[in-house]
Amino acid sequence: MRVAYVVGTTTGGTGRHVRMLAGGLVRRGHRVVVAGPREVEEQFGFGEAGARFAEVPVSDRPHPVNDARAVLAVRRTIRGADVVHAHGLRAGALAALAMPRRSGAPLLVVTLHNALTAGGFVGAVYGLLERIVARRADRVLVVSPDLGERMGALGARDVRPAVVPAPPLRAPRRTPAEVRAELGAGDRPLVLTVARLAQQKGLETLLDAAAGPWSGTPPLFAIAGEGPLRGELERRIGAGRLPVVLLGNRDDVPDLLAAATAAVWASRWEGLPLSVSETLKAGTPVIATAVGGVPGLVGDAGILVPYGDPAALRSAVQKLIYDPAEAARWAEAAARRGAELPGEDDAVRAALDAYTRS
């Protein structure tokens, strides 16, 4: 089988997911090409996974001239493919526009990894892209039920859940005591968030919760990640003297998870966040907002709270950090759930099933 993947600008889970699928298909004897921006190949190394890479300048924002060039480049790249699998709304719409209108055209599969959150003109443009994907894709894979309902309402013919596993979690290289000493946590509870510093992640609610009041020693909140909100967050943390440290991008997340009392997400929306999957596999207690695909991912192995409610988030954190027995119970639940999550082979098999015409 000849499979063409189309990706846009990505710095995280989408790129890792495509690399995993490409490598899995190559190992099974399929021919794979990945089309996307040069910087995505440089970050994720699709060529190292055995796929051929074709540079396509997919911009991160709609642009008529650039998008027309991208459509032509995608059309050249997918020539001869049996299946075209685009990841993300932008890449999905470009792939849909690039598809030949003839019998025997490749099967078009689109995986939607994120929800539409922008408003105004950009939101209207993305709404148009959603309709293009819904009406032209043969199959749409979604990371959350709300995305599936939206695509179905827009006319998608075949909507299925996406299987997006977290990569295997390596063992920690440092002891929790060493990590806590580095962060300045001392004997305080350590609450970890792994997230991009962006609007979607609801970090303003996290800071509201961190401000207290606390019924015991205030925990130290550590946020691992980078993004456009760093400056704004730093100003608020400093002005309020909040017990929060910004760690930047880290390559030692397993060490941080092992040292953390709990891991917290205050997100406005999430699909199948790899950071939550990694936390479950690490057996670290999970507290997250009940949005998108999070409830289905976590199941009953974590504490779910409403989005935008700092008091509920703070109450859930206090429930864990001041009661060791409660924390141990949630840690065991997380580890059990982590062991049940799908692996890379499951994801590749699900993709191959989606590539079958029916």
mmCIF file of C-alpha atoms in Angstrom:
data_model
loop_
_atom_site.group_PDB
_atom_site.id
_atom_site.type_symbol
_atom_site.label_atom_id
_atom_site.label_comp_id
_atom_site.label_asym_id
_atom_site.label_seq_id
_atom_site.Cartn_x
_atom_site.Cartn_y
_atom_site.Cartn_z
ATOM 1 C CA MET A 1 0.000 0.000 0.000
ATOM 2 C CA ARG A 2 1.175 3.532 -0.801
ATOM 3 C CA VAL A 3 0.230 6.023 1.934
ATOM 4 C CA ALA A 4 0.758 9.787 1.818
ATOM 5 C CA TYR A 5 0.619 11.727 5.084
ATOM 6 C CA VAL A 6 -0.045 15.460 4.993
ATOM 7 C CA VAL A 7 0.863 17.555 8.036
ATOM 8 C CA GLY A 8 0.945 21.254 8.819
ATOM 9 C CA THR A 9 2.939 23.224 11.333
ATOM 10 C CA THR A 10 3.174 21.260 14.574
ATOM 11 C CA THR A 11 5.539 21.150 17.522
ATOM 12 C CA GLY A 12 4.026 18.406 19.634
ATOM 13 C CA GLY A 13 1.732 15.418 19.683
ATOM 14 C CA THR A 14 0.531 15.531 16.073
ATOM 15 C CA GLY A 15 4.057 15.299 14.682
ATOM 16 C CA ARG A 16 4.987 12.463 17.024
ATOM 17 C CA HIS A 17 1.806 10.616 16.104
ATOM 18 C CA VAL A 18 2.469 10.857 12.365
ATOM 19 C CA ARG A 19 6.055 9.715 12.814
ATOM 20 C CA MET A 20 4.853 6.718 14.803
ATOM 21 C CA LEU A 21 2.304 5.772 12.128
ATOM 22 C CA ALA A 22 4.809 6.257 9.312
ATOM 23 C CA GLY A 23 7.403 4.083 11.016
ATOM 24 C CA GLY A 24 4.842 1.395 11.821
ATOM 25 C CA LEU A 25 3.649 1.210 8.233
ATOM 26 C CA VAL A 26 7.183 1.123 6.828
ATOM 27 C CA ARG A 27 8.053 -1.781 9.132
ATOM 28 C CA ARG A 28 5.033 -3.622 7.754
ATOM 29 C CA GLY A 29 6.259 -3.196 4.189
ATOM 30 C CA HIS A 30 4.145 -0.241 3.063
ATOM 31 C CA ARG A 31 5.489 2.725 1.095
ATOM 32 C CA VAL A 32 5.065 6.048 2.913
ATOM 33 C CA VAL A 33 5.608 9.679 1.966
ATOM 34 C CA VAL A 34 5.107 12.571 4.394
ATOM 35 C CA ALA A 35 4.294 16.034 3.002
ATOM 36 C CA GLY A 36 4.730 19.055 5.232
ATOM 37 C CA PRO A 37 6.893 22.034 6.184
ATOM 38 C CA ARG A 38 10.658 21.535 6.310
ATOM 39 C CA GLU A 39 10.833 22.425 10.009
ATOM 40 C CA VAL A 40 8.469 19.560 10.861
ATOM 41 C CA GLU A 41 10.790 17.065 9.179
ATOM 42 C CA GLU A 42 13.743 18.593 11.029
ATOM 43 C CA GLN A 43 11.972 18.163 14.362
ATOM 44 C CA PHE A 44 10.410 14.731 13.932
ATOM 45 C CA GLY A 45 12.639 12.952 11.404
ATOM 46 C CA PHE A 46 10.127 11.122 9.221
ATOM 47 C CA GLY A 47 12.967 10.149 6.918
ATOM 48 C CA GLU A 48 14.705 8.413 9.810
ATOM 49 C CA ALA A 49 11.529 6.346 10.253
ATOM 50 C CA GLY A 50 11.875 5.103 6.660
ATOM 51 C CA ALA A 51 9.393 7.466 4.984
ATOM 52 C CA ARG A 52 10.141 9.739 2.062
ATOM 53 C CA PHE A 53 9.694 13.405 2.939
ATOM 54 C CA ALA A 54 8.312 15.988 0.494
ATOM 55 C CA GLU A 55 8.515 19.615 1.513
ATOM 56 C CA VAL A 56 5.185 21.456 1.313
ATOM 57 C CA PRO A 57 5.071 24.980 2.789
ATOM 58 C CA VAL A 58 1.873 24.678 4.846
ATOM 59 C CA SER A 59 1.535 27.926 6.802
ATOM 60 C CA ASP A 60 0.009 27.989 10.277
ATOM 61 C CA ARG A 61 -2.621 30.586 9.219
ATOM 62 C CA PRO A 62 -4.892 30.757 6.165
ATOM 63 C CA HIS A 63 -3.316 32.681 3.275
ATOM 64 C CA PRO A 64 -4.872 32.505 -0.229
ATOM 65 C CA VAL A 65 -1.655 32.596 -2.268
ATOM 66 C CA ASN A 66 0.370 30.338 0.019
ATOM 67 C CA ASP A 67 -2.530 27.911 0.339
ATOM 68 C CA ALA A 68 -2.934 27.668 -3.448
ATOM 69 C CA ARG A 69 0.752 26.806 -3.758
ATOM 70 C CA ALA A 70 0.418 24.251 -0.981
ATOM 71 C CA VAL A 71 -2.536 22.585 -2.718
ATOM 72 C CA LEU A 72 -0.519 22.210 -5.916
ATOM 73 C CA ALA A 73 2.456 20.801 -3.995
ATOM 74 C CA VAL A 74 0.237 18.319 -2.146
ATOM 75 C CA ARG A 75 -1.363 17.278 -5.464
ATOM 76 C CA ARG A 76 2.052 16.444 -6.900
ATOM 77 C CA THR A 77 3.082 14.566 -3.763
ATOM 78 C CA ILE A 78 0.008 12.329 -3.478
ATOM 79 C CA ARG A 79 0.092 11.228 -7.124
ATOM 80 C CA GLY A 80 0.040 7.430 -7.154
ATOM 81 C CA ALA A 81 -1.010 7.067 -3.499
ATOM 82 C CA ASP A 82 -3.651 4.581 -2.432
ATOM 83 C CA VAL A 83 -4.462 6.507 0.734
ATOM 84 C CA VAL A 84 -3.989 10.144 1.716
ATOM 85 C CA HIS A 85 -4.084 10.690 5.476
ATOM 86 C CA ALA A 86 -4.034 14.332 6.568
ATOM 87 C CA HIS A 87 -3.570 15.396 10.179
ATOM 88 C CA GLY A 88 -5.177 18.570 11.446
ATOM 89 C CA LEU A 89 -7.861 20.823 10.010
ATOM 90 C CA ARG A 90 -5.560 22.963 7.845
ATOM 91 C CA ALA A 91 -3.760 19.987 6.356
ATOM 92 C CA GLY A 92 -7.056 18.150 5.937
ATOM 93 C CA ALA A 93 -8.646 20.966 3.944
ATOM 94 C CA LEU A 94 -5.569 21.388 1.742
ATOM 95 C CA ALA A 95 -5.482 17.650 1.068
ATOM 96 C CA ALA A 96 -9.205 17.651 0.264
ATOM 97 C CA LEU A 97 -8.738 20.458 -2.256
ATOM 98 C CA ALA A 98 -5.751 18.644 -3.776
ATOM 99 C CA MET A 99 -7.570 15.361 -4.334
ATOM 100 C CA PRO A 100 -8.282 14.424 -7.966
ATOM 101 C CA ARG A 101 -11.978 14.305 -8.891
ATOM 102 C CA ARG A 102 -12.062 10.971 -10.690
ATOM 103 C CA SER A 103 -12.850 7.343 -10.093
ATOM 104 C CA GLY A 104 -10.007 5.454 -8.526
ATOM 105 C CA ALA A 105 -8.815 8.520 -6.572
ATOM 106 C CA PRO A 106 -7.012 7.818 -3.291
ATOM 107 C CA LEU A 107 -9.022 7.303 -0.136
ATOM 108 C CA LEU A 108 -8.929 10.517 1.911
ATOM 109 C CA VAL A 109 -8.682 10.122 5.690
ATOM 110 C CA VAL A 110 -8.439 13.158 7.966
ATOM 111 C CA THR A 111 -7.603 13.061 11.668
ATOM 112 C CA LEU A 112 -8.745 16.101 13.660
ATOM 113 C CA HIS A 113 -6.494 16.589 16.673
ATOM 114 C CA ASN A 114 -7.901 19.905 17.948
ATOM 115 C CA ALA A 115 -11.152 21.796 18.264
ATOM 116 C CA LEU A 116 -11.919 25.136 16.652
ATOM 117 C CA THR A 117 -11.408 27.792 19.374
ATOM 118 C CA ALA A 118 -10.686 30.997 17.409
ATOM 119 C CA GLY A 119 -13.346 33.631 16.783
ATOM 120 C CA GLY A 120 -13.825 36.502 14.363
ATOM 121 C CA PHE A 121 -12.484 36.298 10.828
ATOM 122 C CA VAL A 122 -10.042 33.478 11.605
ATOM 123 C CA GLY A 123 -12.844 31.487 13.214
ATOM 124 C CA ALA A 124 -15.034 31.980 10.136
ATOM 125 C CA VAL A 125 -12.240 30.772 7.850
ATOM 126 C CA TYR A 126 -11.649 27.709 9.979
ATOM 127 C CA GLY A 127 -15.375 27.018 9.966
ATOM 128 C CA LEU A 128 -15.182 26.912 6.166
ATOM 129 C CA LEU A 129 -12.253 24.500 6.356
ATOM 130 C CA GLU A 130 -14.309 22.243 8.638
ATOM 131 C CA ARG A 131 -17.084 22.085 6.049
ATOM 132 C CA ILE A 132 -14.583 21.242 3.303
ATOM 133 C CA VAL A 133 -13.188 18.364 5.361
ATOM 134 C CA ALA A 134 -16.612 17.088 6.414
ATOM 135 C CA ARG A 135 -17.939 16.994 2.855
ATOM 136 C CA ARG A 136 -14.887 15.743 0.976
ATOM 137 C CA ALA A 137 -13.110 13.318 3.328
ATOM 138 C CA ASP A 138 -14.009 9.662 2.946
ATOM 139 C CA ARG A 139 -13.301 9.102 6.631
ATOM 140 C CA VAL A 140 -12.809 11.483 9.569
ATOM 141 C CA LEU A 141 -11.023 10.329 12.718
ATOM 142 C CA VAL A 142 -11.598 12.421 15.843
ATOM 143 C CA VAL A 143 -9.914 12.619 19.244
ATOM 144 C CA SER A 144 -13.053 13.537 21.191
ATOM 145 C CA PRO A 145 -16.810 12.905 21.004
ATOM 146 C CA ASP A 146 -17.649 16.607 20.596
ATOM 147 C CA LEU A 147 -15.495 16.790 17.457
ATOM 148 C CA GLY A 148 -17.286 13.733 16.092
ATOM 149 C CA GLU A 149 -20.701 15.261 16.724
ATOM 150 C CA ARG A 150 -19.665 18.495 15.018
ATOM 151 C CA MET A 151 -18.294 16.761 11.937
ATOM 152 C CA GLY A 152 -21.372 14.567 11.692
ATOM 153 C CA ALA A 153 -23.605 17.645 11.842
ATOM 154 C CA LEU A 154 -21.547 19.186 9.023
ATOM 155 C CA GLY A 155 -22.155 16.182 6.801
ATOM 156 C CA ALA A 156 -19.179 13.860 7.351
ATOM 157 C CA ARG A 157 -20.047 10.412 5.978
ATOM 158 C CA ASP A 158 -17.868 8.208 8.183
ATOM 159 C CA VAL A 159 -16.660 9.455 11.579
ATOM 160 C CA ARG A 160 -14.593 7.224 13.868
ATOM 161 C CA PRO A 161 -12.589 7.632 17.087
ATOM 162 C CA ALA A 162 -8.869 8.166 16.541
ATOM 163 C CA VAL A 163 -6.374 5.982 18.381
ATOM 164 C CA VAL A 164 -3.538 8.232 19.608
ATOM 165 C CA PRO A 165 -1.227 6.438 22.047
ATOM 166 C CA ALA A 166 1.461 8.047 24.136
ATOM 167 C CA PRO A 167 4.989 6.885 23.336
ATOM 168 C CA PRO A 168 6.579 4.416 25.773
ATOM 169 C CA LEU A 169 7.527 6.172 29.014
ATOM 170 C CA ARG A 170 11.180 5.820 29.945
ATOM 171 C CA ALA A 171 12.250 5.201 33.535
ATOM 172 C CA PRO A 172 13.219 8.278 35.601
ATOM 173 C CA ARG A 173 16.937 9.036 35.623
ATOM 174 C CA ARG A 174 16.941 11.035 38.853
ATOM 175 C CA THR A 175 15.356 10.457 42.222
ATOM 176 C CA PRO A 176 12.284 12.460 43.264
ATOM 177 C CA ALA A 177 14.388 14.069 45.995
ATOM 178 C CA GLU A 178 16.903 15.331 43.430
ATOM 179 C CA VAL A 179 14.144 16.764 41.233
ATOM 180 C CA ARG A 180 12.391 18.417 44.151
ATOM 181 C CA ALA A 181 15.666 19.953 45.325
ATOM 182 C CA GLU A 182 16.288 21.389 41.853
ATOM 183 C CA LEU A 183 12.816 22.962 41.779
ATOM 184 C CA GLY A 184 13.066 24.313 45.315
ATOM 185 C CA ALA A 185 10.043 22.331 46.477
ATOM 186 C CA GLY A 186 11.621 21.052 49.690
ATOM 187 C CA ASP A 187 8.982 19.225 51.726
ATOM 188 C CA ARG A 188 6.082 21.043 50.048
ATOM 189 C CA PRO A 189 3.596 19.178 47.847
ATOM 190 C CA LEU A 190 4.625 19.444 44.181
ATOM 191 C CA VAL A 191 1.862 19.902 41.580
ATOM 192 C CA LEU A 192 2.963 19.494 37.960
ATOM 193 C CA THR A 193 1.395 20.761 34.733
ATOM 194 C CA VAL A 194 2.811 19.767 31.343
ATOM 195 C CA ALA A 195 1.350 22.121 28.759
ATOM 196 C CA ARG A 196 2.102 24.675 26.097
ATOM 197 C CA LEU A 197 1.799 28.205 27.464
ATOM 198 C CA ALA A 198 -1.164 29.028 25.252
ATOM 199 C CA GLN A 199 -4.759 30.159 25.567
ATOM 200 C CA GLN A 200 -6.216 26.665 25.124
ATOM 201 C CA LYS A 201 -4.563 25.380 28.290
ATOM 202 C CA GLY A 202 -6.568 27.534 30.747
ATOM 203 C CA LEU A 203 -3.483 28.554 32.704
ATOM 204 C CA GLU A 204 -5.183 31.655 34.085
ATOM 205 C CA THR A 205 -7.512 29.317 35.996
ATOM 206 C CA LEU A 206 -4.508 27.368 37.246
ATOM 207 C CA LEU A 207 -2.949 30.578 38.611
ATOM 208 C CA ASP A 208 -6.259 31.545 40.234
ATOM 209 C CA ALA A 209 -6.284 28.177 41.994
ATOM 210 C CA ALA A 210 -2.629 28.475 43.015
ATOM 211 C CA ALA A 211 -3.314 31.840 44.672
ATOM 212 C CA GLY A 212 -5.176 30.029 47.451
ATOM 213 C CA PRO A 213 -6.349 30.058 50.150
ATOM 214 C CA TRP A 214 -4.841 26.737 51.269
ATOM 215 C CA SER A 215 -5.742 24.750 54.356
ATOM 216 C CA GLY A 216 -2.117 23.647 54.849
ATOM 217 C CA THR A 217 1.315 24.324 53.399
ATOM 218 C CA PRO A 218 0.763 25.815 49.926
ATOM 219 C CA PRO A 219 1.973 23.456 47.188
ATOM 220 C CA LEU A 220 4.511 24.461 44.572
ATOM 221 C CA PHE A 221 2.996 24.503 41.097
ATOM 222 C CA ALA A 222 5.519 23.696 38.336
ATOM 223 C CA ILE A 223 4.555 24.240 34.694
ATOM 224 C CA ALA A 224 6.679 22.490 32.054
ATOM 225 C CA GLY A 225 6.269 23.989 28.597
ATOM 226 C CA GLU A 226 6.792 27.080 26.474
ATOM 227 C CA GLY A 227 4.517 29.328 24.480
ATOM 228 C CA PRO A 228 3.261 32.812 23.698
ATOM 229 C CA LEU A 229 1.811 33.469 27.171
ATOM 230 C CA ARG A 230 5.115 33.179 29.034
ATOM 231 C CA GLY A 231 5.571 36.917 29.539
ATOM 232 C CA GLU A 232 2.007 37.427 30.724
ATOM 233 C CA LEU A 233 2.237 34.494 33.129
ATOM 234 C CA GLU A 234 5.585 35.656 34.517
ATOM 235 C CA ARG A 235 4.162 39.105 35.245
ATOM 236 C CA ARG A 236 1.158 37.716 37.061
ATOM 237 C CA ILE A 237 3.205 35.183 39.044
ATOM 238 C CA GLY A 238 5.602 37.931 40.146
ATOM 239 C CA ALA A 239 2.924 40.503 40.959
ATOM 240 C CA GLY A 240 0.903 38.043 43.024
ATOM 241 C CA ARG A 241 3.900 36.238 44.498
ATOM 242 C CA LEU A 242 2.230 33.035 43.439
ATOM 243 C CA PRO A 243 3.744 29.639 44.331
ATOM 244 C CA VAL A 244 4.302 28.850 40.639
ATOM 245 C CA VAL A 245 7.487 28.223 38.637
ATOM 246 C CA LEU A 246 7.738 28.115 34.839
ATOM 247 C CA LEU A 247 10.185 25.400 33.828
ATOM 248 C CA GLY A 248 10.216 25.910 30.064
ATOM 249 C CA ASN A 249 10.438 22.934 27.729
ATOM 250 C CA ARG A 250 11.828 19.885 29.512
ATOM 251 C CA ASP A 251 13.232 16.570 28.318
ATOM 252 C CA ASP A 252 12.907 14.999 31.776
ATOM 253 C CA VAL A 253 9.117 14.749 32.090
ATOM 254 C CA PRO A 254 9.325 11.175 33.496
ATOM 255 C CA ASP A 255 11.534 12.506 36.304
ATOM 256 C CA LEU A 256 9.097 15.346 36.990
ATOM 257 C CA LEU A 257 6.135 12.961 37.040
ATOM 258 C CA ALA A 258 7.867 10.654 39.514
ATOM 259 C CA ALA A 259 8.554 13.597 41.832
ATOM 260 C CA ALA A 260 5.084 15.170 41.599
ATOM 261 C CA THR A 261 2.380 14.712 44.205
ATOM 262 C CA ALA A 262 -0.201 15.215 41.454
ATOM 263 C CA ALA A 263 -0.446 16.432 37.856
ATOM 264 C CA VAL A 264 -3.054 19.030 36.888
ATOM 265 C CA TRP A 265 -4.621 20.291 33.648
ATOM 266 C CA ALA A 266 -6.944 23.333 33.656
ATOM 267 C CA SER A 267 -7.524 23.264 29.890
ATOM 268 C CA ARG A 268 -10.357 24.885 27.971
ATOM 269 C CA TRP A 269 -10.265 21.913 25.594
ATOM 270 C CA GLU A 270 -8.154 18.824 24.990
ATOM 271 C CA GLY A 271 -8.374 15.902 22.606
ATOM 272 C CA LEU A 272 -6.245 12.925 23.637
ATOM 273 C CA PRO A 273 -3.331 14.774 25.291
ATOM 274 C CA LEU A 274 -0.177 12.680 25.309
ATOM 275 C CA SER A 275 0.924 14.348 28.547
ATOM 276 C CA VAL A 276 -2.142 12.964 30.341
ATOM 277 C CA SER A 277 -1.513 9.498 28.898
ATOM 278 C CA GLU A 278 2.110 9.670 30.066
ATOM 279 C CA THR A 279 0.957 10.707 33.538
ATOM 280 C CA LEU A 280 -1.406 7.759 33.783
ATOM 281 C CA LYS A 281 1.360 5.401 32.676
ATOM 282 C CA ALA A 282 3.652 6.911 35.321
ATOM 283 C CA GLY A 283 1.046 6.271 38.036
ATOM 284 C CA THR A 284 0.870 9.933 39.065
ATOM 285 C CA PRO A 285 -2.547 11.157 40.306
ATOM 286 C CA VAL A 286 -4.439 13.135 37.641
ATOM 287 C CA ILE A 287 -6.663 16.189 38.082
ATOM 288 C CA ALA A 288 -8.098 17.638 34.867
ATOM 289 C CA THR A 289 -10.979 19.595 33.448
ATOM 290 C CA ALA A 290 -13.814 17.511 32.011
ATOM 291 C CA VAL A 291 -13.440 18.756 28.440
ATOM 292 C CA GLY A 292 -13.093 17.175 24.985
ATOM 293 C CA GLY A 293 -11.576 13.711 25.029
ATOM 294 C CA VAL A 294 -10.255 13.907 28.606
ATOM 295 C CA PRO A 295 -13.141 12.092 30.347
ATOM 296 C CA GLY A 296 -12.879 9.144 27.960
ATOM 297 C CA LEU A 297 -9.103 9.031 28.309
ATOM 298 C CA VAL A 298 -8.994 9.251 32.107
ATOM 299 C CA GLY A 299 -12.115 7.235 32.870
ATOM 300 C CA ASP A 300 -12.576 6.875 36.613
ATOM 301 C CA ALA A 301 -8.807 7.010 37.247
ATOM 302 C CA GLY A 302 -8.591 10.752 37.860
ATOM 303 C CA ILE A 303 -10.451 13.669 39.418
ATOM 304 C CA LEU A 304 -12.359 15.695 36.812
ATOM 305 C CA VAL A 305 -13.494 19.278 37.477
ATOM 306 C CA PRO A 306 -15.434 21.865 35.436
ATOM 307 C CA TYR A 307 -13.444 24.182 33.202
ATOM 308 C CA GLY A 308 -12.961 27.736 34.498
ATOM 309 C CA ASP A 309 -13.673 26.928 38.170
ATOM 310 C CA PRO A 310 -10.519 27.672 40.213
ATOM 311 C CA ALA A 311 -12.245 26.834 43.495
ATOM 312 C CA ALA A 312 -13.146 23.337 42.255
ATOM 313 C CA LEU A 313 -9.608 22.865 40.934
ATOM 314 C CA ARG A 314 -8.077 23.988 44.240
ATOM 315 C CA SER A 315 -10.428 21.709 46.185
ATOM 316 C CA ALA A 316 -9.387 18.710 44.093
ATOM 317 C CA VAL A 317 -5.697 19.506 44.605
ATOM 318 C CA GLN A 318 -6.194 19.824 48.375
ATOM 319 C CA LYS A 319 -8.003 16.494 48.414
ATOM 320 C CA LEU A 320 -4.802 14.839 47.212
ATOM 321 C CA ILE A 321 -1.888 16.771 48.649
ATOM 322 C CA TYR A 322 -2.943 16.717 52.292
ATOM 323 C CA ASP A 323 -4.120 13.087 52.424
ATOM 324 C CA PRO A 324 -1.389 10.532 51.594
ATOM 325 C CA ALA A 325 -3.871 7.640 51.576
ATOM 326 C CA GLU A 326 -6.091 9.453 49.082
ATOM 327 C CA ALA A 327 -3.091 10.279 46.907
ATOM 328 C CA ALA A 328 -1.984 6.645 46.971
ATOM 329 C CA ARG A 329 -5.460 5.491 45.941
ATOM 330 C CA TRP A 330 -5.517 7.815 42.937
ATOM 331 C CA ALA A 331 -1.962 6.868 42.011
ATOM 332 C CA GLU A 332 -2.963 3.193 41.880
ATOM 333 C CA ALA A 333 -6.020 4.046 39.772
ATOM 334 C CA ALA A 334 -3.863 6.041 37.367
ATOM 335 C CA ALA A 335 -1.370 3.204 36.960
ATOM 336 C CA ARG A 336 -4.160 0.706 36.248
ATOM 337 C CA ARG A 337 -5.660 2.987 33.640
ATOM 338 C CA GLY A 338 -2.244 3.647 32.120
ATOM 339 C CA ALA A 339 -1.706 -0.081 31.641
ATOM 340 C CA GLU A 340 -5.009 -0.306 29.741
ATOM 341 C CA LEU A 341 -4.254 2.454 27.230
ATOM 342 C CA PRO A 342 -3.610 1.503 23.591
ATOM 343 C CA GLY A 343 -0.044 1.195 22.360
ATOM 344 C CA GLU A 344 1.655 1.968 19.068
ATOM 345 C CA ASP A 345 0.714 -1.372 17.481
ATOM 346 C CA ASP A 346 -2.947 -0.687 18.321
ATOM 347 C CA ALA A 347 -2.715 2.719 16.645
ATOM 348 C CA VAL A 348 -1.118 1.319 13.482
ATOM 349 C CA ARG A 349 -3.712 -1.448 13.237
ATOM 350 C CA ALA A 350 -6.513 1.110 13.680
ATOM 351 C CA ALA A 351 -5.002 3.269 10.931
ATOM 352 C CA LEU A 352 -4.777 0.318 8.536
ATOM 353 C CA ASP A 353 -8.411 -0.491 9.282
ATOM 354 C CA ALA A 354 -9.333 3.103 8.442
ATOM 355 C CA TYR A 355 -7.464 2.759 5.134
ATOM 356 C CA THR A 356 -9.693 -0.108 4.017
ATOM 357 C CA ARG A 357 -12.480 0.807 1.640
ATOM 358 C CA SER A 358 -15.845 -0.438 2.788
#
